[in-house]
PDB file of C-alpha atoms and ligand atoms in Angstrom:
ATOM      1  CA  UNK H 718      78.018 195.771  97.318  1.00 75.00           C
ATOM      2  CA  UNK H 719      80.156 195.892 100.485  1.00 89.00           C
ATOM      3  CA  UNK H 720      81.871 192.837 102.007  1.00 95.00           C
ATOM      4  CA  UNK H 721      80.357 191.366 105.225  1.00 97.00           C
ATOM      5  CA  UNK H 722      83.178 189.581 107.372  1.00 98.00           C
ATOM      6  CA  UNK H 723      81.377 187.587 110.109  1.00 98.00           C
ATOM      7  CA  UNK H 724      83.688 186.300 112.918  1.00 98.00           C
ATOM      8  CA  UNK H 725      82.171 182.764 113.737  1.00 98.00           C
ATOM      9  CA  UNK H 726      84.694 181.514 115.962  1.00 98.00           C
ATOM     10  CA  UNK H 727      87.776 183.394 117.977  1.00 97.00           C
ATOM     11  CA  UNK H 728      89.421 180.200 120.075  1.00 97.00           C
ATOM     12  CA  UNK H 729      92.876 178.246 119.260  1.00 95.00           C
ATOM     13  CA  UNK H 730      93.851 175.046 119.348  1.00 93.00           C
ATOM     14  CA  UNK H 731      91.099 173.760 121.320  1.00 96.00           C
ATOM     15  CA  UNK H 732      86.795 174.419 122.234  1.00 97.00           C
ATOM     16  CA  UNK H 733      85.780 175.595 125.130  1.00 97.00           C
ATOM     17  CA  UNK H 734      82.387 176.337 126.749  1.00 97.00           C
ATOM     18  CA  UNK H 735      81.366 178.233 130.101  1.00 97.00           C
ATOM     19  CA  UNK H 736      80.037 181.716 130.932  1.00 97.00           C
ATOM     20  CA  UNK H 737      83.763 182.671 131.212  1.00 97.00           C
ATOM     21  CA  UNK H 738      84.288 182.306 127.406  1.00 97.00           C
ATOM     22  CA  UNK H 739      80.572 184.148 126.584  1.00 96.00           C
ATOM     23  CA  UNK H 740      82.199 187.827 125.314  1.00 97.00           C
ATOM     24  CA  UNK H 741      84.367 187.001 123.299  1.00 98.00           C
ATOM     25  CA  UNK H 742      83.716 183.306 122.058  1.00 97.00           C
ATOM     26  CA  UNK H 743      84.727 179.022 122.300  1.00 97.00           C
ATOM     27  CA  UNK H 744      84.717 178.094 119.264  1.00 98.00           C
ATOM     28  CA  UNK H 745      87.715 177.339 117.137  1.00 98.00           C
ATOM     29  CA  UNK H 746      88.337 179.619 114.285  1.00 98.00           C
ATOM     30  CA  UNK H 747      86.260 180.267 111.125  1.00 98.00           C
ATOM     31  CA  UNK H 748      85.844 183.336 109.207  1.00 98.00           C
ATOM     32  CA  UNK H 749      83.005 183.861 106.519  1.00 98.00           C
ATOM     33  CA  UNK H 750      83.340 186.916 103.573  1.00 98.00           C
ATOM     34  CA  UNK H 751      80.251 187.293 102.128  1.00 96.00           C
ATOM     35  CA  UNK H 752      80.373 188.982  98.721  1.00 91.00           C
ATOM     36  CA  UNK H 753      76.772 189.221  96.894  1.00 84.00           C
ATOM     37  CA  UNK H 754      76.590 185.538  95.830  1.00 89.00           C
ATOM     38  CA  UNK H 755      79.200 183.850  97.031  1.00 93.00           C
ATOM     39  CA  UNK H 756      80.687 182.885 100.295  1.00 97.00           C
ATOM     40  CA  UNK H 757      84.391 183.054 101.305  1.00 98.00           C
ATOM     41  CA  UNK H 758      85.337 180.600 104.285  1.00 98.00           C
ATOM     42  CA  UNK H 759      88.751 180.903 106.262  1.00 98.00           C
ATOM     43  CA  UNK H 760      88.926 178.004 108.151  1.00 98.00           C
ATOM     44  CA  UNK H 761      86.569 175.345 109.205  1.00 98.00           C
ATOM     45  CA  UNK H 762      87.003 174.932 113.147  1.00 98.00           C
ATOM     46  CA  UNK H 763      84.208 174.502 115.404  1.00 98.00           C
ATOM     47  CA  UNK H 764      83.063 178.052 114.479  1.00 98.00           C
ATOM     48  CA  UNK H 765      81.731 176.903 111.250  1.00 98.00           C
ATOM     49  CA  UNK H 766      78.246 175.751 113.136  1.00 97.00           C
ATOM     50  CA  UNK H 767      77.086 179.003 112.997  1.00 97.00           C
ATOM     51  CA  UNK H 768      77.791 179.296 109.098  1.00 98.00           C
ATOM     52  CA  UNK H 769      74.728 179.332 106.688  1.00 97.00           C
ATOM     53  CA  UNK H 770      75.188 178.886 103.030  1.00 95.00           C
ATOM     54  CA  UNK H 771      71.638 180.366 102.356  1.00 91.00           C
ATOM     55  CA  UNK H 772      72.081 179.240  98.725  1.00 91.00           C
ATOM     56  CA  UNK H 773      75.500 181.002  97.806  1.00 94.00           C
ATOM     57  CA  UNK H 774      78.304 179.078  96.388  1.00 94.00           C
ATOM     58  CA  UNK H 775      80.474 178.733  98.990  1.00 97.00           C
ATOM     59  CA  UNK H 776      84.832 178.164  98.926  1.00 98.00           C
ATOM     60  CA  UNK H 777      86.579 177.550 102.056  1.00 98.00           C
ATOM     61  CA  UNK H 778      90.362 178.349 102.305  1.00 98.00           C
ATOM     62  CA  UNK H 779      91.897 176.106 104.805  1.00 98.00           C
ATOM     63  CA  UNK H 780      94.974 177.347 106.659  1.00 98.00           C
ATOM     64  CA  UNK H 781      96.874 174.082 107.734  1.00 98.00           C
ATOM     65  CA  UNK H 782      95.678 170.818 108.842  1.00 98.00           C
ATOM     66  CA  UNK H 783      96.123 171.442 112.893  1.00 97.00           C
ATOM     67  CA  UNK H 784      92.352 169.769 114.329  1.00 97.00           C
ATOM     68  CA  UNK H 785      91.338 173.097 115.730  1.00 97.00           C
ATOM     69  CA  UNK H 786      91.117 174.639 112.042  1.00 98.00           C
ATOM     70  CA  UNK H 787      89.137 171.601 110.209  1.00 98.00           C
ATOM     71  CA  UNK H 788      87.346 170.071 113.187  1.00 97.00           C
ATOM     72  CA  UNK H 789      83.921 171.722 112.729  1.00 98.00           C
ATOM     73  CA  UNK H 790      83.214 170.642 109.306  1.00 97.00           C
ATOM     74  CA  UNK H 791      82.029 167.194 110.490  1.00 96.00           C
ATOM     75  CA  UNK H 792      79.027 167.978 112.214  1.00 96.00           C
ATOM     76  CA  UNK H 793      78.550 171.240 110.144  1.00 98.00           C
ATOM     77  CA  UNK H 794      74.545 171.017 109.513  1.00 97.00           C
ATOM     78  CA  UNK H 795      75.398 172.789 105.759  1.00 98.00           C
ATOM     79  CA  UNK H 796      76.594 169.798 104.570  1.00 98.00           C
ATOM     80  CA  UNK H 797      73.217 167.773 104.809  1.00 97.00           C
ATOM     81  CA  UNK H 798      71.486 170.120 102.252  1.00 97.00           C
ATOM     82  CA  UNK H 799      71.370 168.459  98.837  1.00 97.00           C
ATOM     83  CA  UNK H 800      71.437 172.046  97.090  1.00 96.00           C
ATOM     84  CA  UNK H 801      75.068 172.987  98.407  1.00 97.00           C
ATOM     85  CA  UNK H 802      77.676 173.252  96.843  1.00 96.00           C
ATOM     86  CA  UNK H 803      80.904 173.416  98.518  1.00 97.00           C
ATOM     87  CA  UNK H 804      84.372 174.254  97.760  1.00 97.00           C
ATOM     88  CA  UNK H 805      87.001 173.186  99.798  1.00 98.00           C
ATOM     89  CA  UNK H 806      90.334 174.614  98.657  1.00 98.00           C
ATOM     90  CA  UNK H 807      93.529 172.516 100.174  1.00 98.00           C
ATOM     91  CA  UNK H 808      97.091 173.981 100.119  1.00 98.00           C
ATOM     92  CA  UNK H 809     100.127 171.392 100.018  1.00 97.00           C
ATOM     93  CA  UNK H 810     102.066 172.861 102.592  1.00 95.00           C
ATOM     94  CA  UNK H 811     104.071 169.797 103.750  1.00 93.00           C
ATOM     95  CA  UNK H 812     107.000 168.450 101.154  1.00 91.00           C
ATOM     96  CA  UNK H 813     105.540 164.812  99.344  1.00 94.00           C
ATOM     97  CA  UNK H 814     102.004 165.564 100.815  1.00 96.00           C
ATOM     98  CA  UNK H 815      98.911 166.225  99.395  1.00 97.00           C
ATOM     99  CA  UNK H 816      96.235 168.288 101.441  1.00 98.00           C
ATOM    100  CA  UNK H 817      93.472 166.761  99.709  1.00 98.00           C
ATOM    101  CA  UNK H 818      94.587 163.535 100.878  1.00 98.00           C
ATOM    102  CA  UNK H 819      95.830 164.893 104.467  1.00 98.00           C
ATOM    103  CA  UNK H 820      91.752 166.056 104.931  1.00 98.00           C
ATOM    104  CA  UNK H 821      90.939 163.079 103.647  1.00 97.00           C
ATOM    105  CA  UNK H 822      92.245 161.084 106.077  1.00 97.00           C
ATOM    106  CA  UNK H 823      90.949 163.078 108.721  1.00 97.00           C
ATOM    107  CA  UNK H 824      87.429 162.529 107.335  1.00 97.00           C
ATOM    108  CA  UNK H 825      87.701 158.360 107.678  1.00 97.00           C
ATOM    109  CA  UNK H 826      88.341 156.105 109.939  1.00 96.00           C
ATOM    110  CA  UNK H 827      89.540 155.717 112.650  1.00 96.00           C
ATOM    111  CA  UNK H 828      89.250 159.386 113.082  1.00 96.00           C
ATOM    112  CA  UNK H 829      85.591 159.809 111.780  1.00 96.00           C
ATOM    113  CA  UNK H 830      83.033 157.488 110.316  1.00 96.00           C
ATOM    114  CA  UNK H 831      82.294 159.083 106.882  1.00 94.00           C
ATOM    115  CA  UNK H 832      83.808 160.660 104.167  1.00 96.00           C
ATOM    116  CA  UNK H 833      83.021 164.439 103.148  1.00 96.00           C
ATOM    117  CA  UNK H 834      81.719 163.220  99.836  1.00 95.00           C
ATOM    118  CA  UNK H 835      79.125 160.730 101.660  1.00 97.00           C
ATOM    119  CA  UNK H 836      77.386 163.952 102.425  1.00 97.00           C
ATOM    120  CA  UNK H 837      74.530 164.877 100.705  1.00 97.00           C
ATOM    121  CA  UNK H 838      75.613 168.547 100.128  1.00 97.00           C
ATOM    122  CA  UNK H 839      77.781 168.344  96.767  1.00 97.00           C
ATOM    123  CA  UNK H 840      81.546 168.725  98.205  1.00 97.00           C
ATOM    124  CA  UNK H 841      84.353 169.562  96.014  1.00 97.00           C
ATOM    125  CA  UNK H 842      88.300 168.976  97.193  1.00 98.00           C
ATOM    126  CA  UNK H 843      90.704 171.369  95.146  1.00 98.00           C
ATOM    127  CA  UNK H 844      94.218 172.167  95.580  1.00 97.00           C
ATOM    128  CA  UNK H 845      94.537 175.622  96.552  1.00 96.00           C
ATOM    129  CA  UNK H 846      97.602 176.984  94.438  1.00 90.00           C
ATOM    130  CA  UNK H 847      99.122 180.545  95.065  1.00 90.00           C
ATOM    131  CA  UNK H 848      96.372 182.039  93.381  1.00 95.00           C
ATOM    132  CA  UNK H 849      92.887 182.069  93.379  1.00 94.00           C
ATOM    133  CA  UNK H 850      89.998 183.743  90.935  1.00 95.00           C
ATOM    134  CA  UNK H 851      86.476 183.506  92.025  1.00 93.00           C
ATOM    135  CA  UNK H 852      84.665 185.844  89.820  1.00 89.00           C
ATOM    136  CA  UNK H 853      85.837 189.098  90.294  1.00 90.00           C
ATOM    137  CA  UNK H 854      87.613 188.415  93.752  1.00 94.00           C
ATOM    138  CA  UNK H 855      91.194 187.499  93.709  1.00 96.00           C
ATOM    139  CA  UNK H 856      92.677 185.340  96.391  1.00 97.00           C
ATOM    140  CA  UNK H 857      96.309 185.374  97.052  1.00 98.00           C
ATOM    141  CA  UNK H 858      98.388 182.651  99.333  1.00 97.00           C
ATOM    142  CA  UNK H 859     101.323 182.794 100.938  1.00 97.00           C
ATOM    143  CA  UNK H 860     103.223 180.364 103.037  1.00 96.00           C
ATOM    144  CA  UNK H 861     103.464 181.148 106.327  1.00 95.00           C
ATOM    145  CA  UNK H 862     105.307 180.501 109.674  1.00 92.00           C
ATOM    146  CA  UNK H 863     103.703 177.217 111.633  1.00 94.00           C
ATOM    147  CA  UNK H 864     105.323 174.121 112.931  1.00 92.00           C
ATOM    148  CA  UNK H 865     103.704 171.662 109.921  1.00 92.00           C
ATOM    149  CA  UNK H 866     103.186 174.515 107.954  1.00 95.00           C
ATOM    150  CA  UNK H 867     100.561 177.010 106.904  1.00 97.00           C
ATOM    151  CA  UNK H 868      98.969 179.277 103.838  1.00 98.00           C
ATOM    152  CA  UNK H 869      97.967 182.896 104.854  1.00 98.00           C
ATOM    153  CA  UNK H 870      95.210 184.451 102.338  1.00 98.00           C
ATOM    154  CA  UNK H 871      94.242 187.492 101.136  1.00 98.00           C
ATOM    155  CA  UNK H 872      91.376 188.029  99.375  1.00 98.00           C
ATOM    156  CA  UNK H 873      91.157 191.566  97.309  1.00 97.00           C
ATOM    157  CA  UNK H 874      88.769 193.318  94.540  1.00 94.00           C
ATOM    158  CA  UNK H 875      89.535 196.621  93.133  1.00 92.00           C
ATOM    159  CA  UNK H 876      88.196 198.444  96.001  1.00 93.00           C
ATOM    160  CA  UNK H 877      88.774 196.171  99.046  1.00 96.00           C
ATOM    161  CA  UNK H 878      91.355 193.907 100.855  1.00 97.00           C
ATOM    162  CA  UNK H 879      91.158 191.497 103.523  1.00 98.00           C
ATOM    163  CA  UNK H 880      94.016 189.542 105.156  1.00 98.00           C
ATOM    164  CA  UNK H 881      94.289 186.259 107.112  1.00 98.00           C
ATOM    165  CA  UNK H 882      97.491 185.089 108.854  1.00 98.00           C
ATOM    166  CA  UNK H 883      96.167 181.930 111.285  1.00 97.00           C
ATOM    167  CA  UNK H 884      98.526 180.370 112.885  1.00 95.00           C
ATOM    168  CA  UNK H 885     101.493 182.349 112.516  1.00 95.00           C
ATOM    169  CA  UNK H 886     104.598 183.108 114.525  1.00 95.00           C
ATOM    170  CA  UNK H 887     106.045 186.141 112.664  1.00 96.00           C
ATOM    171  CA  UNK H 888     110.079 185.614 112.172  1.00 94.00           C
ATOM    172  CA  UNK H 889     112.025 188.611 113.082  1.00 92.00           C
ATOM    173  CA  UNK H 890     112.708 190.187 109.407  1.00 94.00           C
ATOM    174  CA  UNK H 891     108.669 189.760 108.723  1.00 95.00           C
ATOM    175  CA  UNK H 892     109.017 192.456 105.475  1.00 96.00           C
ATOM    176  CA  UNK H 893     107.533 189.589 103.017  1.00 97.00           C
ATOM    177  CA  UNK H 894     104.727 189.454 105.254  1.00 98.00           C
ATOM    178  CA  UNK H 895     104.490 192.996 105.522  1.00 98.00           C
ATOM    179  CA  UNK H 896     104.179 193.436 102.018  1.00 98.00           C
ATOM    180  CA  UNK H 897     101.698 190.233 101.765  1.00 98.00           C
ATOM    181  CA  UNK H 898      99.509 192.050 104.161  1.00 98.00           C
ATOM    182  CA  UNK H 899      99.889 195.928 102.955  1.00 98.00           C
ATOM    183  CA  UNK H 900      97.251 198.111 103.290  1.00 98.00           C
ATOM    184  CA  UNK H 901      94.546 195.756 104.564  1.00 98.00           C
ATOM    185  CA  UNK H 902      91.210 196.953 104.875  1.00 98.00           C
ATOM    186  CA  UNK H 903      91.277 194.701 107.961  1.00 98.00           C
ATOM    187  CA  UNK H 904      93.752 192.164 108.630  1.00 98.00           C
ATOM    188  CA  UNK H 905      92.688 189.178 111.228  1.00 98.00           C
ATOM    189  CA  UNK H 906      96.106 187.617 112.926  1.00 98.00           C
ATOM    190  CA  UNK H 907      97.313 185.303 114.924  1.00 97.00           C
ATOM    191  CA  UNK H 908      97.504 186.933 118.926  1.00 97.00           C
ATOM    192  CA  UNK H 909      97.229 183.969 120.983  1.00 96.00           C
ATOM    193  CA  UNK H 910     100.151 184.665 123.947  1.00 94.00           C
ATOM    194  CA  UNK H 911     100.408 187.304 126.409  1.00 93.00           C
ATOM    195  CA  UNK H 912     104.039 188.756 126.219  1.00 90.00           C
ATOM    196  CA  UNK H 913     104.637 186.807 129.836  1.00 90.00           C
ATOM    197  CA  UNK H 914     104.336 183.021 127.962  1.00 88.00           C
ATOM    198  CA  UNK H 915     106.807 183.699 125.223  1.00 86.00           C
ATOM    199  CA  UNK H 916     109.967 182.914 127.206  1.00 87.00           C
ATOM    200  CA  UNK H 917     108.006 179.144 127.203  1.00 89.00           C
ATOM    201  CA  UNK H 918     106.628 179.006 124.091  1.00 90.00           C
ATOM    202  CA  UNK H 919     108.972 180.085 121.434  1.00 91.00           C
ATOM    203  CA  UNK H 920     108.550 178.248 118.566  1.00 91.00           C
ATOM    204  CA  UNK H 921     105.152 177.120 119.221  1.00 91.00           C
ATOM    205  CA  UNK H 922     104.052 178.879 116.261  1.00 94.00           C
ATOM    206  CA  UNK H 923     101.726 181.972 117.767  1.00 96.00           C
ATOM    207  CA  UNK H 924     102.545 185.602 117.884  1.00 96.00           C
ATOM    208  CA  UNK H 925     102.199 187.337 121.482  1.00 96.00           C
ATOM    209  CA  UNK H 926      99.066 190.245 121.552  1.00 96.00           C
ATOM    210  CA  UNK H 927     101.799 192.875 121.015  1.00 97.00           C
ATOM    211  CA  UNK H 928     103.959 191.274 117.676  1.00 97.00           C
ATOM    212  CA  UNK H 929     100.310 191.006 116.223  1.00 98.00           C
ATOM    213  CA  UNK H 930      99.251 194.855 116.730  1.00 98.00           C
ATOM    214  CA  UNK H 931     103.142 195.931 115.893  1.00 98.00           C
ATOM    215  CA  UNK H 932     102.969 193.683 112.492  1.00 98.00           C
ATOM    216  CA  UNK H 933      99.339 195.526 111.500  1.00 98.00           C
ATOM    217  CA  UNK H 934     100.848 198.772 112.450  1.00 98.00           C
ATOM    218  CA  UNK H 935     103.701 198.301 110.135  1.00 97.00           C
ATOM    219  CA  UNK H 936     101.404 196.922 107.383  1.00 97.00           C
ATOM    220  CA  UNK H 937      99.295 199.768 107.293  1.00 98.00           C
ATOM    221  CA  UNK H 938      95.902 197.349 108.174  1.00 98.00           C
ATOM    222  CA  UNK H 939      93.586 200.137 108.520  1.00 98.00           C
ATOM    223  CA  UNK H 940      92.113 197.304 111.602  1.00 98.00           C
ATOM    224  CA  UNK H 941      93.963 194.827 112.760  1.00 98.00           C
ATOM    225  CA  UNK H 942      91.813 192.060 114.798  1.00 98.00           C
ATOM    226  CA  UNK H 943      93.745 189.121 116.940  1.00 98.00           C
ATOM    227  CA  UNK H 944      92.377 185.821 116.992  1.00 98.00           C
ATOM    228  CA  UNK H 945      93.423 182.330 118.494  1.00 97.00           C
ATOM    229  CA  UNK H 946      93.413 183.638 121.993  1.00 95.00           C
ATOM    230  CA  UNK H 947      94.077 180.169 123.891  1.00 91.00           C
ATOM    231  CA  UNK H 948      91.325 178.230 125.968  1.00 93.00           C
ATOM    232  CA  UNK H 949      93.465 179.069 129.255  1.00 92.00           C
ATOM    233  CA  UNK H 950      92.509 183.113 129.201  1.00 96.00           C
ATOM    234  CA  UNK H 951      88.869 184.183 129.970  1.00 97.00           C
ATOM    235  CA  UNK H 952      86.886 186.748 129.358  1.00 98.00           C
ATOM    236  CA  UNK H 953      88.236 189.206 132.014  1.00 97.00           C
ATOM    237  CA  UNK H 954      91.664 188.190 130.578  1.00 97.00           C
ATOM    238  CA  UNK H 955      91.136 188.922 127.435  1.00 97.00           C
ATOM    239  CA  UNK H 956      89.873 192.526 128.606  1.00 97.00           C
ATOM    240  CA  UNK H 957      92.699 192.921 130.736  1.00 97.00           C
ATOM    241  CA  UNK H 958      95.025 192.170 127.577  1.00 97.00           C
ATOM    242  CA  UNK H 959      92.780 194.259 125.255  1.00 97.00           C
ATOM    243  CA  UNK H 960      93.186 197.507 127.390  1.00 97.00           C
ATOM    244  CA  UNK H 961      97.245 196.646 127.033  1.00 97.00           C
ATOM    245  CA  UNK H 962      96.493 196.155 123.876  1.00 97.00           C
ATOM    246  CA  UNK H 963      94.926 199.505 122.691  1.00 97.00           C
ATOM    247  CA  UNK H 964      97.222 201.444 124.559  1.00 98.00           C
ATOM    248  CA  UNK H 965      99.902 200.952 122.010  1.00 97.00           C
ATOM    249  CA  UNK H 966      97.851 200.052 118.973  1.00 98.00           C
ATOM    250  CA  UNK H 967      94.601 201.609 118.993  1.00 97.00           C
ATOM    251  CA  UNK H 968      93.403 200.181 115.538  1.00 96.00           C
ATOM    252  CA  UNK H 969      93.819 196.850 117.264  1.00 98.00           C
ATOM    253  CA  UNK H 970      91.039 194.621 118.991  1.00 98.00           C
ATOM    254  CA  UNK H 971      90.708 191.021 119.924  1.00 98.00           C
ATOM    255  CA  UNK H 972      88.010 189.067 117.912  1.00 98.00           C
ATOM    256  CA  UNK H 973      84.588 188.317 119.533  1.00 98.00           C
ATOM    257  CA  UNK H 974      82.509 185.328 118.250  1.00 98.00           C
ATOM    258  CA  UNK H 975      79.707 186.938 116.216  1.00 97.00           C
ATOM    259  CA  UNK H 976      81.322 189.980 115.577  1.00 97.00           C
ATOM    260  CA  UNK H 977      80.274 191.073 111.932  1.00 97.00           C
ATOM    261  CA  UNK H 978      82.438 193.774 110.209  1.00 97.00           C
ATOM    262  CA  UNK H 979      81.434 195.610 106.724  1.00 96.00           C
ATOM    263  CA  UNK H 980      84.061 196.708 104.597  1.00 94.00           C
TER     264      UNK H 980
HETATM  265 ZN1   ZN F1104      95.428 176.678 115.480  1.00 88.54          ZN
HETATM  266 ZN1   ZN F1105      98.315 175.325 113.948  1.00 88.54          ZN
END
């Protein structure tokens, strides 16, 4: 059975609504693999509205602990239905620090008024090691390059790959990422800056468009799809970059919000 990878929200570090943002999405980031009975989450940002468990297991790989990648699960409707069952896998990716108890915190006061086991869906906090079996599916992490940290995922069968590197700010020798992310079937990275805001934010922890389609060319990602495009460029923006974009990387798009892709 092929994969289905539904993009359910494109946006970084911040919402944002209007008909300026209708092409190619507001909603913070989220990612959903479905494969036959199970459901594979990347991320849990506001994107994760549109997510329906529809009776699959479901295991959600969270990147980092930034709000714009966990703040959807609160008011995520999935998690008032008794009959889920929902795993949340947590990487430590700060030294001394536990990202069960880093989500944790961000699910209790002050910052919210219940905890993600007072739900009635059955919710399940794991530590997320390097590896990852679920079934037949394999999921690999690897630590990434983020102010506070990050895990980038892959998850692979025999037939199929798919990569995820959100939020990421490649270094300039990026081979162990290259070899992380080798011959994705589709690869979905980090192109939040035009190349005209690096000189101001280097460091920031987000590739520019063109790092993101150079790294998926050198990978060998068969497609190569940029995500956490910031809440400052529109939809005519985004175009604008997209046709810069393809020019020099024509396997490489920028995510829309309810974009589905089969692999
Ligand atoms: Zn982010
Ligand atoms: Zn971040």
């Amino acid at each position: 059975m092929k994969w289905k990878i539904s993009i359910l929200g494109t946006r970084g570090s911040a919402p944002i609504t209007g008909r300026d943002f209708e092409e190619y999405g507001g909603d913070t980031l989220c990612v959903a693999v479905e494969c036959e009975d199970r459901l594979f989450v990347f991320d849990a940002g506001t994107g994760i509205r549109h997510l329906k468990c529809s009776g699959k297991e479901t295991h959600i790989f969270i990147s980092h602990y930034h709000q714009d990648h966990i703040l959807g699960l609160g008011k995520w409707p999935e998690l008032l239905n008794p009959e889920n069952r929902i795993i949340l896998h947590l990487p430590d990716i700060r030294p001394g620090e536990r990202g069960i108890d880093v989500l944790s915190s961000f699910f209790s006061p002050p910052f919210w008024p219940v905890g993600l086991h007072q739900y009635p869906a059955e919710v399940l906090l794991v530590t997320m090691g390097e590896t990852c079996d679920v079934g037949d599916l394999h999921i690999a992490g690897i630590s990434g390059c983020h102010p506070d940290g990050v895990r980038f995922y892959r998850l692979y069968d025999e037939k199929r790959s798919f990569t995820y590197m959100v939020d990421c700010e490649l270094p300039e020798d990026s081979y162990v990422y290259e070899q992380f992310a080798r011959n994705s079937d589709l690869l979905i990275i980090d192109g939040q800056m035009d190349e005209t805001d690096l000189p101001m934010k280097k460091g920031w922890g987000h590739n520019t468009m063109l790092q993101a389609g150079e790294f998926g060319k050198r990978c060998l990602a068969k497609k190569t799809i940029l995500v956490h495009v910031d809440v400052d460029a529109d939809d005519g923006m985004i175009s604008e970059r997209r046709s810069r974009l393809q020019s020099y990387y024509p396997t490489a798009d920028f995510g829309k919000q309810g974009e589905a892709i089969r692999l």
